[in-house]
CSV table of C-alpha atoms in Angstrom, one decimal:
chain,number,residue,atom,x,y,z
A,1,MET,CA,36.2,-15.5,206.7
A,2,ASN,CA,36.8,-14.1,210.1
A,3,TYR,CA,33.7,-11.8,210.2
A,4,LYS,CA,34.1,-10.9,213.9
A,5,PHE,CA,37.6,-9.7,213.5
A,6,ILE,CA,36.7,-7.6,210.4
A,7,LYS,CA,33.8,-6.1,212.4
A,8,CYS,CA,36.3,-5.2,215.1
A,9,ILE,CA,38.6,-3.5,212.6
A,10,ILE,CA,35.7,-1.5,211.2
A,11,GLY,CA,34.8,-0.5,214.8
A,12,TRP,CA,38.2,0.9,215.4
A,13,ILE,CA,38.2,2.7,212.1
A,14,LEU,CA,35.0,4.5,213.1
A,15,ILE,CA,36.4,5.3,216.6
A,16,PHE,CA,39.5,6.8,215.0
A,17,GLU,CA,37.4,8.7,212.5
A,18,ALA,CA,35.5,10.2,215.4
A,19,CYS,CA,38.8,11.3,216.9
A,20,PHE,CA,39.9,12.7,213.5
A,21,MET,CA,36.8,15.0,213.5
A,22,VAL,CA,38.1,16.7,216.7
A,23,LEU,CA,40.4,18.8,214.5
A,24,PRO,CA,37.8,20.3,212.1
A,25,LEU,CA,35.6,20.9,215.2
A,26,ALA,CA,38.5,22.9,216.7
A,27,VAL,CA,38.7,24.9,213.5
A,28,ALA,CA,35.0,25.6,213.8
A,29,LEU,CA,35.5,26.8,217.4
A,30,ILE,CA,38.4,29.0,216.4
A,31,TYR,CA,36.5,30.7,213.5
A,32,ARG,CA,33.2,30.6,215.4
A,33,GLU,CA,31.4,28.6,212.8
A,34,LYS,CA,28.0,27.1,213.8
A,35,GLU,CA,28.6,24.2,211.3
A,36,GLY,CA,30.9,22.7,213.9
A,37,VAL,CA,28.0,21.2,215.7
A,38,TRP,CA,27.5,18.7,212.9
A,39,PHE,CA,31.0,17.4,213.6
A,40,VAL,CA,29.9,16.7,217.2
A,41,VAL,CA,26.8,14.8,215.8
A,42,SER,CA,28.9,12.9,213.4
A,43,MET,CA,31.5,12.1,216.0
A,44,ALA,CA,28.8,10.7,218.3
A,45,ILE,CA,27.4,8.5,215.5
A,46,CYS,CA,30.8,7.1,214.6
A,47,ALA,CA,31.8,6.6,218.2
A,48,ALA,CA,28.5,4.8,219.1
A,49,ILE,CA,28.6,2.4,216.1
A,50,GLY,CA,32.3,1.9,216.5
A,51,GLY,CA,31.9,1.1,220.2
A,52,LEU,CA,29.2,-1.5,219.5
A,53,CYS,CA,31.5,-3.1,216.9
A,54,ILE,CA,34.4,-3.5,219.3
A,55,LEU,CA,32.3,-4.3,222.4
A,56,LYS,CA,32.8,-8.0,222.0
A,57,LYS,CA,36.4,-9.0,221.2
A,58,PRO,CA,36.8,-11.7,218.5
A,59,GLU,CA,38.0,-15.1,219.9
A,60,ARG,CA,40.2,-15.7,216.8
A,61,LYS,CA,42.6,-12.9,215.8
A,62,SER,CA,44.3,-14.8,213.0
A,63,ILE,CA,43.5,-13.4,209.5
A,64,PHE,CA,44.6,-14.4,206.1
A,65,ALA,CA,45.0,-12.6,202.7
A,66,LYS,CA,41.3,-12.8,201.8
A,67,ASP,CA,40.2,-11.4,205.2
A,68,SER,CA,42.7,-8.6,204.9
A,69,LEU,CA,41.5,-7.6,201.5
A,70,VAL,CA,37.9,-7.5,202.6
A,71,ALA,CA,38.7,-5.7,205.9
A,72,VAL,CA,40.7,-3.0,204.0
A,73,ALA,CA,38.0,-2.5,201.4
A,74,LEU,CA,35.2,-2.3,203.9
A,75,SER,CA,37.2,0.0,206.1
A,76,TRP,CA,37.7,2.6,203.4
A,77,ILE,CA,34.1,2.4,202.3
A,78,VAL,CA,32.8,2.8,205.9
A,79,LEU,CA,35.3,5.7,206.5
A,80,SER,CA,33.9,7.5,203.4
A,81,LEU,CA,30.3,6.8,204.2
A,82,PHE,CA,30.5,8.3,207.7
A,83,GLY,CA,33.0,11.0,206.6
A,84,ALA,CA,30.4,12.5,204.3
A,85,LEU,CA,27.9,13.1,207.1
A,86,PRO,CA,29.1,16.6,208.2
A,87,PHE,CA,28.7,17.9,204.7
A,88,VAL,CA,25.1,16.6,204.4
A,89,PHE,CA,24.1,17.6,207.9
A,90,SER,CA,25.4,21.1,207.5
A,91,GLY,CA,23.9,21.6,204.1
A,92,SER,CA,27.4,22.4,202.6
A,93,ILE,CA,26.8,19.5,200.1
A,94,PRO,CA,23.1,18.7,200.4
A,95,SER,CA,23.2,15.6,198.1
A,96,TYR,CA,24.5,12.6,199.9
A,97,ILE,CA,25.9,11.1,196.6
A,98,ASP,CA,27.8,14.3,196.0
A,99,ALA,CA,29.0,14.4,199.6
A,100,LEU,CA,30.1,10.8,199.3
A,101,PHE,CA,31.9,11.5,196.1
A,102,GLU,CA,33.8,14.4,197.7
A,103,MET,CA,34.8,12.3,200.7
A,104,ILE,CA,35.9,9.3,198.7
A,105,SER,CA,37.9,11.6,196.5
A,106,GLY,CA,39.4,13.1,199.7
A,107,PHE,CA,40.3,9.8,201.5
A,108,THR,CA,41.6,8.2,198.3
A,109,THR,CA,43.7,11.4,197.7
A,110,THR,CA,42.1,11.8,194.3
A,111,GLY,CA,41.1,15.5,194.5
A,112,ALA,CA,38.3,15.3,192.0
A,113,SER,CA,35.5,17.6,193.2
A,114,ILE,CA,31.9,18.2,192.6
A,115,LEU,CA,32.2,21.8,194.0
A,116,SER,CA,32.2,24.8,191.7
A,117,ASP,CA,32.8,27.3,194.5
A,118,VAL,CA,35.0,25.8,197.3
A,119,GLU,CA,35.5,29.2,198.9
A,120,SER,CA,31.8,29.3,199.9
A,121,LEU,CA,32.3,26.4,202.3
A,122,PRO,CA,33.0,27.1,206.0
A,123,ARG,CA,36.6,26.8,207.0
A,124,CYS,CA,35.9,23.7,209.1
A,125,MET,CA,34.5,21.9,206.1
A,126,LEU,CA,37.5,23.0,204.0
A,127,PHE,CA,39.8,21.7,206.7
A,128,TRP,CA,38.0,18.3,206.8
A,129,ARG,CA,38.3,18.0,203.0
A,130,SER,CA,42.1,18.7,203.1
A,131,PHE,CA,42.6,16.6,206.3
A,132,SER,CA,41.0,13.6,204.6
A,133,HIS,CA,43.9,13.7,202.1
A,134,TRP,CA,46.4,13.5,204.9
A,135,ILE,CA,44.5,10.6,206.6
A,136,GLY,CA,44.2,8.6,203.4
A,137,GLY,CA,47.7,9.4,202.1
A,138,MET,CA,49.6,7.0,204.2
A,139,GLY,CA,46.6,4.7,204.8
A,140,VAL,CA,44.2,4.7,207.7
A,141,LEU,CA,44.9,1.1,208.7
A,142,VAL,CA,48.7,1.9,208.7
A,143,PHE,CA,47.8,4.7,211.2
A,144,VAL,CA,45.7,2.3,213.3
A,145,MET,CA,48.5,-0.4,213.2
A,146,ALA,CA,51.0,2.2,214.5
A,147,ILE,CA,48.9,2.6,217.6
A,148,LEU,CA,47.1,-0.7,218.1
A,149,PRO,CA,48.3,-4.3,217.8
A,150,LEU,CA,45.4,-5.5,215.6
A,151,ALA,CA,46.3,-8.9,214.4
A,152,GLY,CA,49.5,-10.1,216.0
A,153,GLY,CA,51.8,-11.6,213.4
A,154,ASN,CA,49.2,-11.2,210.6
A,155,ASN,CA,49.4,-7.4,210.5
A,156,MET,CA,51.5,-7.7,207.3
A,157,TYR,CA,48.5,-8.9,205.4
A,158,LEU,CA,46.6,-5.7,206.2
A,159,MET,CA,49.6,-3.5,205.3
A,160,LYS,CA,50.1,-5.3,202.0
A,161,ALA,CA,46.4,-4.9,201.2
A,162,GLU,CA,46.4,-1.1,201.8
A,163,SER,CA,49.9,0.0,200.8
A,164,PRO,CA,50.4,1.2,197.2
A,165,GLY,CA,52.9,-0.8,195.0
A,166,PRO,CA,53.6,-4.3,193.7
A,167,SER,CA,55.3,-5.4,196.9
A,168,VAL,CA,55.5,-4.3,200.5
A,169,SER,CA,58.3,-5.2,202.9
A,170,LYS,CA,58.9,-4.6,206.6
A,171,LEU,CA,61.5,-1.9,207.4
A,172,VAL,CA,62.0,-3.5,210.8
A,173,PRO,CA,61.1,-7.0,212.2
A,174,LYS,CA,57.8,-5.8,213.7
A,175,VAL,CA,55.0,-4.5,211.4
A,176,ARG,CA,53.8,-2.1,214.2
A,177,GLN,CA,57.2,-0.5,214.3
A,178,THR,CA,57.3,-0.3,210.5
A,179,ALA,CA,54.0,1.6,210.6
A,180,MET,CA,55.3,4.0,213.3
A,181,ILE,CA,58.4,4.7,211.3
A,182,LEU,CA,56.4,5.4,208.1
A,183,TYR,CA,54.1,7.8,210.0
A,184,GLY,CA,57.0,9.4,211.7
A,185,ILE,CA,58.6,10.3,208.3
A,186,TYR,CA,55.2,11.4,207.0
A,187,ILE,CA,54.5,13.7,209.9
A,188,PHE,CA,58.0,15.2,209.8
A,189,LEU,CA,57.8,16.0,206.1
A,190,THR,CA,54.3,17.5,206.6
A,191,LEU,CA,55.5,19.8,209.4
A,192,LEU,CA,58.6,20.8,207.5
A,193,GLN,CA,56.4,21.9,204.5
A,194,ILE,CA,54.1,23.8,206.8
A,195,VAL,CA,57.1,25.7,208.3
A,196,LEU,CA,58.5,26.5,204.9
A,197,LEU,CA,55.1,27.8,203.7
A,198,LEU,CA,54.8,30.0,206.8
A,199,ILE,CA,58.2,31.4,206.0
A,200,GLY,CA,56.7,32.4,202.7
A,201,ARG,CA,54.0,34.3,204.5
A,202,MET,CA,51.2,32.0,203.6
A,203,PRO,CA,48.3,32.2,206.1
A,204,VAL,CA,48.4,29.5,208.8
A,205,PHE,CA,45.1,27.9,207.7
A,206,ASP,CA,46.2,27.9,204.1
A,207,ALA,CA,49.6,26.5,204.9
A,208,ILE,CA,48.1,23.6,206.9
A,209,CYS,CA,45.5,22.7,204.3
A,210,THR,CA,48.0,23.0,201.4
A,211,ALA,CA,50.5,20.7,203.3
A,212,PHE,CA,47.8,18.2,203.9
A,213,GLY,CA,46.9,18.1,200.2
A,214,THR,CA,50.6,17.9,199.2
A,215,ALA,CA,51.5,15.2,201.8
A,216,GLY,CA,48.6,13.0,200.8
A,217,THR,CA,49.2,13.9,197.1
A,218,GLY,CA,45.5,14.7,197.0
A,219,GLY,CA,45.1,18.3,195.7
A,220,PHE,CA,42.0,19.7,197.2
A,221,GLY,CA,42.4,23.4,197.2
A,222,ILE,CA,40.8,25.9,199.5
A,223,LYS,CA,40.7,28.5,196.7
A,224,ASN,CA,38.8,28.3,193.5
A,225,THR,CA,42.0,29.0,191.6
A,226,SER,CA,43.9,26.3,193.5
A,227,LEU,CA,47.5,27.6,194.1
A,228,SER,CA,47.7,30.1,191.2
A,229,GLY,CA,47.1,33.0,193.5
A,230,TYR,CA,50.0,32.4,195.7
A,231,SER,CA,53.6,33.6,195.4
A,232,SER,CA,56.3,31.9,193.3
A,233,TYR,CA,58.1,30.9,196.5
A,234,ILE,CA,55.0,29.0,197.8
A,235,GLN,CA,54.5,27.3,194.4
A,236,ILE,CA,58.2,26.2,194.2
A,237,VAL,CA,58.1,24.8,197.8
A,238,THR,CA,54.9,22.9,196.9
A,239,THR,CA,56.5,21.6,193.7
A,240,VAL,CA,59.5,20.2,195.7
A,241,PHE,CA,57.3,18.6,198.3
A,242,MET,CA,55.0,17.0,195.8
A,243,ILE,CA,58.0,15.3,194.2
A,244,ALA,CA,59.3,14.4,197.7
A,245,PHE,CA,56.1,12.7,198.7
A,246,GLY,CA,56.1,10.8,195.4
A,247,ILE,CA,59.3,9.0,196.4
A,248,ASN,CA,59.2,5.6,198.0
A,249,PHE,CA,59.3,6.1,201.8
A,250,ASN,CA,61.8,3.2,202.1
A,251,VAL,CA,64.4,5.6,200.6
A,252,TYR,CA,63.9,8.0,203.5
A,253,PHE,CA,64.2,5.2,206.0
A,254,LEU,CA,67.5,4.1,204.4
A,255,ILE,CA,68.8,7.7,204.6
A,256,LEU,CA,67.8,7.8,208.3
A,257,MET,CA,69.7,4.6,208.9
A,258,LYS,CA,72.7,6.2,207.0
A,259,LYS,CA,72.6,3.5,204.3
A,260,TYR,CA,73.2,6.0,201.6
A,261,SER,CA,74.5,3.6,199.0
A,262,GLN,CA,71.3,1.6,199.1
A,263,ALA,CA,69.1,4.7,199.2
A,264,PHE,CA,70.6,6.3,196.1
A,265,ARG,CA,70.9,3.0,194.2
A,266,SER,CA,67.1,2.8,193.8
A,267,SER,CA,66.4,2.5,190.1
A,268,GLU,CA,62.8,3.4,190.7
A,269,VAL,CA,63.7,6.8,192.1
A,270,LYS,CA,66.2,7.4,189.3
A,271,VAL,CA,63.6,6.6,186.7
A,272,TYR,CA,61.0,8.7,188.5
A,273,LEU,CA,63.2,11.8,188.7
A,274,SER,CA,64.5,11.3,185.1
A,275,VAL,CA,60.9,11.1,183.8
A,276,ILE,CA,60.1,14.3,185.7
A,277,LEU,CA,63.1,16.2,184.2
A,278,VAL,CA,62.6,15.0,180.6
A,279,SER,CA,58.8,15.8,180.8
A,280,ILE,CA,59.6,19.3,182.1
A,281,LEU,CA,62.0,20.0,179.3
A,282,LEU,CA,59.7,18.6,176.6
A,283,ILE,CA,56.7,20.6,177.8
A,284,VAL,CA,58.7,23.8,178.3
A,285,TRP,CA,59.9,23.6,174.7
A,286,ASP,CA,56.3,22.9,173.5
A,287,THR,CA,54.7,25.8,175.5
A,288,ARG,CA,57.6,28.2,175.0
A,289,VAL,CA,55.4,30.9,173.4
A,290,MET,CA,52.6,30.7,176.1
A,291,PHE,CA,54.5,32.2,179.0
A,292,GLY,CA,56.0,35.7,179.5
A,293,SER,CA,59.5,34.3,180.1
A,294,LEU,CA,61.5,31.1,180.1
A,295,ALA,CA,61.7,31.1,184.0
A,296,ASP,CA,58.0,31.7,184.3
A,297,GLY,CA,57.3,28.8,181.9
A,298,PHE,CA,59.7,26.5,183.7
A,299,LYS,CA,58.1,27.3,187.1
A,300,HIS,CA,54.6,26.5,185.9
A,301,VAL,CA,55.5,23.5,183.9
A,302,SER,CA,57.6,22.0,186.7
A,303,PHE,CA,54.6,22.5,189.1
A,304,GLN,CA,52.2,20.8,186.7
A,305,VAL,CA,54.5,17.9,185.9
A,306,ALA,CA,55.1,17.3,189.6
A,307,SER,CA,51.4,17.6,190.4
A,308,ILE,CA,50.3,15.1,187.7
A,309,ILE,CA,53.0,12.4,188.1
A,310,THR,CA,52.6,12.4,191.8
A,311,THR,CA,48.8,12.4,191.3
A,312,THR,CA,48.4,15.4,193.5
A,313,GLY,CA,46.2,17.5,191.2
A,314,PHE,CA,47.1,21.1,192.3
A,315,SER,CA,47.3,23.6,189.5
A,316,THR,CA,48.7,27.0,188.9
A,317,VAL,CA,47.6,27.3,185.2
A,318,ASP,CA,44.8,25.8,183.1
A,319,PHE,CA,46.9,23.1,181.4
A,320,ASN,CA,43.7,22.1,179.5
A,321,MET,CA,44.7,25.0,177.2
A,322,TRP,CA,48.2,23.6,176.5
A,323,PRO,CA,49.2,22.2,173.1
A,324,GLU,CA,48.1,18.5,172.4
A,325,PHE,CA,51.7,17.3,172.7
A,326,SER,CA,52.0,18.7,176.2
A,327,LYS,CA,48.7,17.3,177.2
A,328,THR,CA,49.7,13.9,175.9
A,329,VAL,CA,52.8,13.9,178.0
A,330,LEU,CA,50.7,14.8,181.0
A,331,LEU,CA,48.3,12.0,180.2
A,332,ALA,CA,51.2,9.5,180.1
A,333,LEU,CA,52.4,10.8,183.5
A,334,LEU,CA,48.9,10.6,184.9
A,335,MET,CA,48.7,6.9,184.0
A,336,MET,CA,52.2,6.1,185.3
A,337,GLY,CA,52.0,7.8,188.7
A,338,ALA,CA,54.6,8.0,191.4
A,339,CYS,CA,56.8,5.4,193.2
A,340,ALA,CA,55.6,2.4,195.0
A,341,GLY,CA,55.5,2.9,198.8
A,342,SER,CA,54.8,6.6,198.4
A,343,THR,CA,51.5,8.5,198.9
A,344,GLY,CA,51.1,8.8,195.1
A,345,GLY,CA,48.7,6.9,192.9
A,346,GLY,CA,48.8,5.6,189.4
A,347,ILE,CA,50.2,2.3,188.0
A,348,LYS,CA,53.5,3.1,189.8
A,349,VAL,CA,57.0,3.5,188.4
A,350,SER,CA,58.2,0.2,189.8
A,351,ARG,CA,55.6,-1.7,187.8
A,352,ILE,CA,56.6,0.1,184.6
A,353,ILE,CA,60.2,-0.9,185.2
A,354,ILE,CA,59.3,-4.5,185.8
A,355,LEU,CA,57.1,-4.6,182.7
A,356,VAL,CA,59.7,-3.0,180.5
A,357,LYS,CA,62.4,-5.4,181.7
A,358,TYR,CA,60.1,-8.4,181.3
A,359,VAL,CA,59.3,-7.3,177.7
A,360,LEU,CA,63.1,-6.9,176.9
A,361,ARG,CA,63.7,-10.3,178.3
A,362,GLU,CA,61.1,-11.8,176.0
A,363,PHE,CA,62.7,-10.0,173.0
A,364,GLN,CA,66.1,-11.5,174.0
A,365,THR,CA,64.6,-14.9,174.3
A,366,LEU,CA,63.2,-14.7,170.8
A,367,VAL,CA,66.6,-13.7,169.5
A,368,HIS,CA,68.5,-16.2,171.6
A,369,PRO,CA,66.1,-19.1,172.5
A,370,ARG,CA,68.7,-20.9,174.6
A,371,SER,CA,69.6,-17.9,176.8
A,372,VAL,CA,68.4,-17.8,180.4
A,373,LYS,CA,67.9,-14.3,181.7
A,374,LYS,CA,66.1,-13.4,184.9
A,375,VAL,CA,64.4,-10.0,185.5
A,376,SER,CA,66.3,-8.1,188.1
A,377,VAL,CA,65.9,-4.7,189.7
A,378,ASP,CA,68.7,-3.0,191.7
A,379,GLY,CA,70.8,-6.1,191.4
A,380,ARG,CA,68.2,-8.4,193.0
A,381,MET,CA,66.2,-10.9,191.1
A,382,VAL,CA,62.5,-10.1,190.8
A,383,GLU,CA,60.5,-13.1,192.0
A,384,HIS,CA,58.2,-14.8,189.5
A,385,GLU,CA,55.3,-14.1,191.8
A,386,VAL,CA,56.0,-10.3,191.5
A,387,VAL,CA,56.2,-10.4,187.7
A,388,ARG,CA,53.0,-12.4,187.6
A,389,SER,CA,51.1,-10.1,189.9
A,390,THR,CA,52.4,-7.1,187.9
A,391,ASN,CA,51.0,-8.6,184.6
A,392,VAL,CA,47.7,-9.5,186.3
A,393,PHE,CA,47.4,-6.0,187.8
A,394,LEU,CA,47.8,-4.4,184.3
A,395,ILE,CA,45.3,-6.7,182.7
A,396,VAL,CA,42.7,-6.0,185.5
A,397,TYR,CA,43.5,-2.3,185.3
A,398,VAL,CA,42.8,-2.2,181.5
A,399,LEU,CA,39.6,-4.3,181.9
A,400,LEU,CA,38.3,-2.1,184.8
A,401,PHE,CA,39.2,1.0,182.8
A,402,ALA,CA,37.3,-0.2,179.7
A,403,ILE,CA,34.2,-1.2,181.6
A,404,SER,CA,34.1,2.1,183.5
A,405,LEU,CA,34.6,4.1,180.3
A,406,LEU,CA,31.8,2.2,178.7
A,407,ILE,CA,29.4,3.0,181.5
A,408,VAL,CA,30.5,6.7,181.9
A,409,SER,CA,30.0,7.1,178.1
A,410,LEU,CA,26.3,6.7,178.6
A,411,ASN,CA,26.3,10.4,179.6
A,412,GLU,CA,27.1,11.3,175.9
A,413,TYR,CA,29.9,13.6,176.8
A,414,ASP,CA,33.0,13.8,174.5
A,415,PHE,CA,35.6,11.1,174.5
A,416,THR,CA,38.3,13.2,176.1
A,417,THR,CA,36.1,14.0,179.0
A,418,ASN,CA,35.0,10.4,179.6
A,419,PHE,CA,38.5,8.9,179.0
A,420,THR,CA,40.3,11.3,181.3
A,421,ALA,CA,37.6,11.2,184.0
A,422,VAL,CA,38.1,7.5,184.3
A,423,ALA,CA,41.9,7.7,184.0
A,424,THR,CA,42.1,10.4,186.7
A,425,THR,CA,39.9,8.6,189.1
A,426,ILE,CA,41.5,5.2,188.8
A,427,GLY,CA,44.9,7.0,189.0
A,428,ASN,CA,43.8,9.1,192.0
A,429,VAL,CA,44.9,12.3,190.2
A,430,GLY,CA,41.9,14.7,190.2
A,431,PRO,CA,41.8,17.0,187.2
A,432,GLY,CA,41.7,15.6,183.6
A,433,PHE,CA,41.1,17.3,180.3
A,434,SER,CA,38.1,18.9,178.5
A,435,ASN,CA,35.0,19.1,180.8
A,436,VAL,CA,37.0,17.7,183.8
A,437,GLY,CA,40.0,20.0,183.4
A,438,PRO,CA,41.6,22.0,186.3
A,439,ALA,CA,39.1,24.8,185.8
A,440,SER,CA,36.1,22.5,185.9
A,441,ASN,CA,34.6,19.8,188.2
A,442,PHE,CA,32.7,16.5,188.2
A,443,SER,CA,29.3,17.7,189.2
A,444,PHE,CA,27.7,17.3,185.8
A,445,PHE,CA,28.0,13.5,185.8
A,446,SER,CA,24.9,11.4,186.4
A,447,PRO,CA,24.5,9.5,189.7
A,448,LEU,CA,25.4,6.2,188.0
A,449,SER,CA,28.6,7.7,186.5
A,450,LYS,CA,29.5,9.2,189.9
A,451,CYS,CA,29.1,5.8,191.5
A,452,VAL,CA,31.3,4.2,188.9
A,453,LEU,CA,34.0,6.9,189.4
A,454,MET,CA,33.7,6.5,193.2
A,455,PHE,CA,34.4,2.8,192.8
A,456,ASP,CA,37.3,3.6,190.5
A,457,MET,CA,38.8,6.0,193.1
A,458,LEU,CA,38.6,3.3,195.8
A,459,ALA,CA,39.9,0.6,193.5
A,460,GLY,CA,42.8,2.8,192.4
A,461,ARG,CA,43.8,3.7,195.9
A,462,LEU,CA,43.7,0.1,197.1
A,463,GLU,CA,45.5,-1.4,194.1
A,464,LEU,CA,42.3,-2.8,192.5
A,465,PHE,CA,42.0,-6.2,194.2
A,466,PRO,CA,40.5,-5.4,197.6
A,467,MET,CA,37.5,-3.7,195.9
A,468,LEU,CA,37.1,-6.3,193.1
A,469,ILE,CA,37.4,-9.3,195.4
A,470,MET,CA,34.3,-8.2,197.2
A,471,LEU,CA,32.3,-8.7,194.0
A,472,LEU,CA,33.0,-12.4,194.0
A,473,PRO,CA,30.4,-14.6,195.7
A,474,SER,CA,33.1,-17.0,196.9
A,475,THR,CA,34.7,-14.3,199.0
A,476,TRP,CA,31.8,-14.3,201.4
A,477,LYS,CA,31.7,-18.1,202.0
A,478,LYS,CA,33.0,-19.2,205.4
């Protein structure tokens, strides 16, 4: 284990976090909010500790898979621990456990909140909540790698450990250039949404925060009613961009390179969009008597389907009141999630495709024992290592889900509340059903349950293994 290099990475994370806090500080200055002083204090703490960590450069910059997993997990934990400080110092969220829950939910783009009245928060704190989604959406280490050459030729280990999906590939030969391309696409789409929201006469502050929440597929709202109070135009624009940010960013890169045939051949994107369309039609039919008109129902259902499958978590209606069939469809979307290589969470569409094809291959083998059939996606063979890692991921996912559900059940709340609370935190979605529906929050859980759910949020965002590997004693041996 290269401890010195991991310490250096954490140091840079803290320095960048101090830089990130400049924006909410600027918001505090614009709106003349005295709470902005606590961002100055938090920035000083982050910069001081970060500076000490990078003061002495590591002699050895080479890292391997284990080092990368630990570095990524610790980076996200440290980012959240220090990101919660402004809330505690300002008294906006007096309890550190609650403040930490809010920030882990923000950075992991989950959107589960312990706040019952978000509108009572100062604008600088609201901005920091939403901005945390944008920071965590693409990945903080991806951002750092776009600026700093951290580990030479070993950067790919860091990107694989942080990026969502069963496999990560370089768009161009150098990982740093890949990171820059990904962030370039991310920034462009974010700015485009802000412009379109402003055209719809959404206030500037609201437009920026909404775009941050959409881009990171996080879902922190700045209104108690989320997006239900805004115009149909704004809701439609947000729906389109939620779906857009749930698409694998490799597709956008291929379009930029004018490789249209490769971009539109992606079976993952086809399945993703097909599932969205079918789900909308099913729920519109099931909820046909709940809305004033078919157009109104289609608008709200489309918004909620996009919000849940992309694990964003915005809402325009209380879908907790929908029929059981519709809620079951939403639960399935919640578990599945968006595409690999997007800012969305969940199991990922690509894993579902691989799993289904693997099961079909097994069925064919049973019928025709002598046949030899490989699993392929988009005309390319899926390596055995990818199939194996997909199966392992799903097994670990179920085990972590079961253990978390068992612990959370100690609160004695109803099964739907406990089950969807765990499902929505591991999937980085935000709202669930029953007591954790879109009109409720997570404040009523015990400190133990909140700690479990915080671990689940981090594990879900980092694809399970970076968080779980830290629990193994062998990880820490040199």
